[in-house]
């Protein structure tokens, strides 16, 4: 259950097929946990997604929108969050890690929300969805993120075992189905949910920068 429950009045129930998409995030460089790039360490803008606090992805900002739309269009049931680790723990530097997962329960077209927010602040960059017909956001009752030792590492051997003849990279489109999906789901089945630690780490950064609670959903 998300820490902060949002209104689900405008959300639609979602039923996908038994497949999952691995999506890479921009990681923060100043934390041990592979949290979202809240400080713009990568120079690609402050990252507000995924929103650990509400169990959403794509609601708080328009980021990776084409990929989220593709996820919904292809009816994947699971979204796996991955990073090429670049945080403060040298043992994990450069490793490709699945650090979070979400079973998608509901979706909502939030294009109007993003465009309205931009029109309030026209000096900011236009949202990605301004050229799109829709901008889907996903909601999960069971979004979870994990401590580094409990992350799933994707290696060349992993890819070969899954029948994929390529090394892992941030640019790859990685769809998990069949045995590959089962392997990852089984791996995380007994792992401790550390989402609260992700939330607290982000809160520390926001408090240091004097940011508020953010907008309502």
Short mmCIF file of C-alpha atoms in Angstrom, two decimals:
data_model
loop_
_atom_site.label_atom_id
_atom_site.label_comp_id
_atom_site.label_asym_id
_atom_site.label_seq_id
_atom_site.Cartn_x
_atom_site.Cartn_y
_atom_site.Cartn_z
CA UNK A 1 0.00 0.00 0.00
CA UNK A 2 1.42 3.43 -0.95
CA UNK A 3 2.37 5.71 1.93
CA UNK A 4 0.11 8.49 0.66
CA UNK A 5 -3.18 7.32 -0.84
CA UNK A 6 -4.28 9.43 -3.82
CA UNK A 7 -7.80 9.78 -5.14
CA UNK A 8 -8.45 7.02 -7.67
CA UNK A 9 -11.71 8.49 -8.97
CA UNK A 10 -10.35 9.24 -12.45
CA UNK A 11 -8.29 6.06 -12.77
CA UNK A 12 -9.31 3.00 -14.79
CA UNK A 13 -8.77 -0.61 -13.80
CA UNK A 14 -6.00 -2.27 -15.77
CA UNK A 15 -5.59 -5.89 -16.75
CA UNK A 16 -2.46 -6.88 -18.66
CA UNK A 17 -0.83 -10.04 -19.87
CA UNK A 18 1.76 -12.01 -17.92
CA UNK A 19 4.77 -9.99 -19.09
CA UNK A 20 6.88 -7.21 -17.66
CA UNK A 21 8.96 -4.33 -19.00
CA UNK A 22 12.31 -3.30 -17.52
CA UNK A 23 12.68 0.48 -17.59
CA UNK A 24 15.93 2.25 -16.73
CA UNK A 25 15.93 5.35 -14.51
CA UNK A 26 18.38 8.17 -13.94
CA UNK A 27 19.95 7.38 -10.52
CA UNK A 28 21.07 9.86 -7.90
CA UNK A 29 24.87 9.95 -7.54
CA UNK A 30 24.88 11.22 -3.96
CA UNK A 31 23.05 8.39 -2.19
CA UNK A 32 23.76 4.76 -1.38
CA UNK A 33 20.28 3.64 -2.43
CA UNK A 34 19.58 3.90 -6.18
CA UNK A 35 16.90 6.55 -5.71
CA UNK A 36 15.55 8.71 -8.52
CA UNK A 37 17.78 11.63 -9.57
CA UNK A 38 16.11 14.15 -7.27
CA UNK A 39 19.17 16.45 -7.41
CA UNK A 40 19.70 16.51 -11.21
CA UNK A 41 23.10 14.84 -10.83
CA UNK A 42 22.91 13.69 -14.46
CA UNK A 43 22.04 17.09 -15.88
CA UNK A 44 18.75 15.87 -17.36
CA UNK A 45 16.44 17.70 -15.00
CA UNK A 46 15.13 16.96 -11.52
CA UNK A 47 13.53 13.52 -11.60
CA UNK A 48 10.26 13.05 -9.71
CA UNK A 49 9.54 9.58 -11.05
CA UNK A 50 8.82 6.96 -9.93
CA UNK A 51 6.85 8.46 -7.07
CA UNK A 52 7.53 6.02 -4.24
CA UNK A 53 5.20 7.95 -1.96
CA UNK A 54 2.01 7.42 -4.02
CA UNK A 55 2.86 4.23 -5.91
CA UNK A 56 2.65 5.99 -9.26
CA UNK A 57 4.80 6.44 -12.34
CA UNK A 58 4.09 9.18 -14.87
CA UNK A 59 1.71 11.15 -12.65
CA UNK A 60 3.97 13.72 -11.01
CA UNK A 61 5.90 14.66 -14.13
CA UNK A 62 6.03 13.89 -17.83
CA UNK A 63 9.11 11.68 -18.05
CA UNK A 64 9.82 8.66 -20.28
CA UNK A 65 6.32 9.17 -21.58
CA UNK A 66 6.69 7.30 -24.87
CA UNK A 67 7.94 4.26 -22.96
CA UNK A 68 5.07 4.38 -20.48
CA UNK A 69 2.57 4.69 -23.34
CA UNK A 70 4.24 1.69 -24.97
CA UNK A 71 4.00 -0.27 -21.74
CA UNK A 72 0.24 0.31 -21.61
CA UNK A 73 -0.26 -0.32 -25.32
CA UNK A 74 1.58 -3.64 -25.12
CA UNK A 75 -0.43 -4.63 -22.02
CA UNK A 76 2.46 -5.53 -19.74
CA UNK A 77 1.32 -6.34 -16.21
CA UNK A 78 4.62 -5.54 -14.52
CA UNK A 79 7.02 -2.61 -14.58
CA UNK A 80 10.54 -3.24 -13.28
CA UNK A 81 12.69 -0.24 -12.37
CA UNK A 82 16.40 -0.58 -13.14
CA UNK A 83 19.56 1.49 -12.95
CA UNK A 84 23.17 1.29 -13.94
CA UNK A 85 24.33 1.91 -10.41
CA UNK A 86 26.38 5.06 -9.88
CA UNK A 87 25.82 5.77 -6.18
CA UNK A 88 28.10 5.86 -3.16
CA UNK A 89 28.62 2.11 -2.64
CA UNK A 90 31.71 1.20 -4.69
CA UNK A 91 30.88 -2.52 -4.56
CA UNK A 92 27.93 -1.98 -6.91
CA UNK A 93 29.33 0.73 -9.22
CA UNK A 94 28.52 0.05 -12.87
CA UNK A 95 26.24 -2.91 -12.18
CA UNK A 96 22.88 -3.19 -13.89
CA UNK A 97 20.34 -3.64 -11.11
CA UNK A 98 16.59 -4.11 -11.00
CA UNK A 99 15.87 -2.19 -7.81
CA UNK A 100 12.09 -1.94 -7.85
CA UNK A 101 8.92 -3.41 -9.26
CA UNK A 102 5.25 -2.63 -9.66
CA UNK A 103 2.26 -4.74 -10.64
CA UNK A 104 0.04 -2.30 -12.52
CA UNK A 105 -3.46 -1.98 -11.04
CA UNK A 106 -4.79 1.21 -12.62
CA UNK A 107 -3.98 3.70 -15.38
CA UNK A 108 -4.95 7.29 -16.11
CA UNK A 109 -4.43 9.66 -19.03
CA UNK A 110 -2.74 12.68 -17.43
CA UNK A 111 -1.81 14.67 -20.54
CA UNK A 112 -4.15 17.54 -19.61
CA UNK A 113 -2.66 17.60 -16.11
CA UNK A 114 0.88 17.91 -17.44
CA UNK A 115 -0.03 20.55 -20.02
CA UNK A 116 -1.96 22.59 -17.45
CA UNK A 117 1.00 22.48 -15.07
CA UNK A 118 3.31 23.65 -17.86
CA UNK A 119 1.00 26.55 -18.77
CA UNK A 120 1.26 27.70 -15.15
CA UNK A 121 5.03 27.78 -15.59
CA UNK A 122 5.65 28.47 -19.31
CA UNK A 123 9.28 29.33 -18.62
CA UNK A 124 9.92 25.62 -18.03
CA UNK A 125 10.51 23.06 -20.75
CA UNK A 126 7.42 21.73 -22.49
CA UNK A 127 6.42 18.28 -21.25
CA UNK A 128 7.25 15.32 -23.46
CA UNK A 129 3.57 14.60 -23.98
CA UNK A 130 2.82 17.87 -25.81
CA UNK A 131 3.23 16.00 -29.11
CA UNK A 132 1.32 12.92 -27.94
CA UNK A 133 -2.40 12.14 -27.94
CA UNK A 134 -2.23 10.56 -24.50
CA UNK A 135 0.06 10.51 -21.51
CA UNK A 136 -0.56 7.43 -19.41
CA UNK A 137 0.36 7.18 -15.74
CA UNK A 138 0.33 3.90 -13.84
CA UNK A 139 -0.72 3.18 -10.26
CA UNK A 140 0.31 0.16 -8.21
CA UNK A 141 -0.98 -1.02 -4.85
CA UNK A 142 2.21 -3.04 -4.44
CA UNK A 143 5.08 -0.91 -5.78
CA UNK A 144 8.26 -1.98 -3.98
CA UNK A 145 11.91 -0.94 -3.92
CA UNK A 146 14.82 -2.84 -2.47
CA UNK A 147 18.09 -2.41 -0.63
CA UNK A 148 21.23 -2.96 -2.72
CA UNK A 149 21.92 -6.56 -1.56
CA UNK A 150 18.32 -7.42 -2.50
CA UNK A 151 18.44 -5.99 -6.02
CA UNK A 152 18.44 -8.32 -9.03
CA UNK A 153 21.63 -7.96 -11.06
CA UNK A 154 21.38 -8.23 -14.85
CA UNK A 155 24.60 -9.61 -16.31
CA UNK A 156 25.70 -10.92 -19.70
CA UNK A 157 25.13 -14.41 -18.29
CA UNK A 158 21.60 -13.43 -17.27
CA UNK A 159 20.85 -12.19 -20.76
CA UNK A 160 22.24 -15.38 -22.31
CA UNK A 161 20.16 -17.52 -19.95
CA UNK A 162 17.09 -15.61 -21.10
CA UNK A 163 17.99 -16.29 -24.73
CA UNK A 164 19.07 -12.73 -25.51
CA UNK A 165 22.35 -12.46 -27.40
CA UNK A 166 23.41 -9.04 -26.19
CA UNK A 167 25.09 -7.49 -23.20
CA UNK A 168 22.96 -5.41 -20.82
CA UNK A 169 22.74 -1.69 -21.50
CA UNK A 170 20.60 1.23 -20.42
CA UNK A 171 19.27 1.61 -23.96
CA UNK A 172 18.00 -1.94 -24.37
CA UNK A 173 14.30 -2.78 -24.45
CA UNK A 174 14.01 -5.70 -22.09
CA UNK A 175 10.69 -7.54 -21.88
CA UNK A 176 10.37 -10.33 -19.33
CA UNK A 177 8.05 -13.24 -19.97
CA UNK A 178 7.90 -16.96 -19.29
CA UNK A 179 10.87 -18.30 -17.31
CA UNK A 180 12.61 -14.90 -17.22
CA UNK A 181 9.61 -13.23 -15.59
CA UNK A 182 9.20 -16.11 -13.16
CA UNK A 183 12.87 -15.93 -12.18
CA UNK A 184 12.67 -12.24 -11.31
CA UNK A 185 9.32 -12.51 -9.50
CA UNK A 186 10.58 -15.51 -7.50
CA UNK A 187 13.78 -13.63 -6.66
CA UNK A 188 11.89 -10.71 -5.15
CA UNK A 189 9.20 -12.84 -3.45
CA UNK A 190 11.04 -13.05 -0.12
CA UNK A 191 12.97 -9.77 -0.27
CA UNK A 192 12.26 -7.03 2.26
CA UNK A 193 10.38 -4.01 0.96
CA UNK A 194 12.68 -1.03 1.55
CA UNK A 195 10.47 1.60 -0.08
CA UNK A 196 10.26 3.53 3.19
CA UNK A 197 14.05 3.95 3.11
CA UNK A 198 13.83 5.35 -0.43
CA UNK A 199 11.14 7.80 0.71
CA UNK A 200 13.17 8.93 3.72
CA UNK A 201 16.32 9.41 1.61
CA UNK A 202 14.45 11.58 -0.90
CA UNK A 203 12.85 13.53 1.96
CA UNK A 204 16.28 14.30 3.40
CA UNK A 205 17.39 15.77 0.05
CA UNK A 206 14.18 17.80 -0.28
CA UNK A 207 14.46 19.10 3.27
CA UNK A 208 18.05 20.15 2.62
CA UNK A 209 16.92 22.09 -0.45
CA UNK A 210 13.92 23.57 1.35
CA UNK A 211 11.31 22.10 -1.03
CA UNK A 212 7.72 21.61 0.04
CA UNK A 213 5.44 18.62 -0.06
CA UNK A 214 4.68 19.01 -3.77
CA UNK A 215 1.38 19.28 -5.63
CA UNK A 216 -1.73 17.28 -4.93
CA UNK A 217 -2.55 14.28 -7.10
#
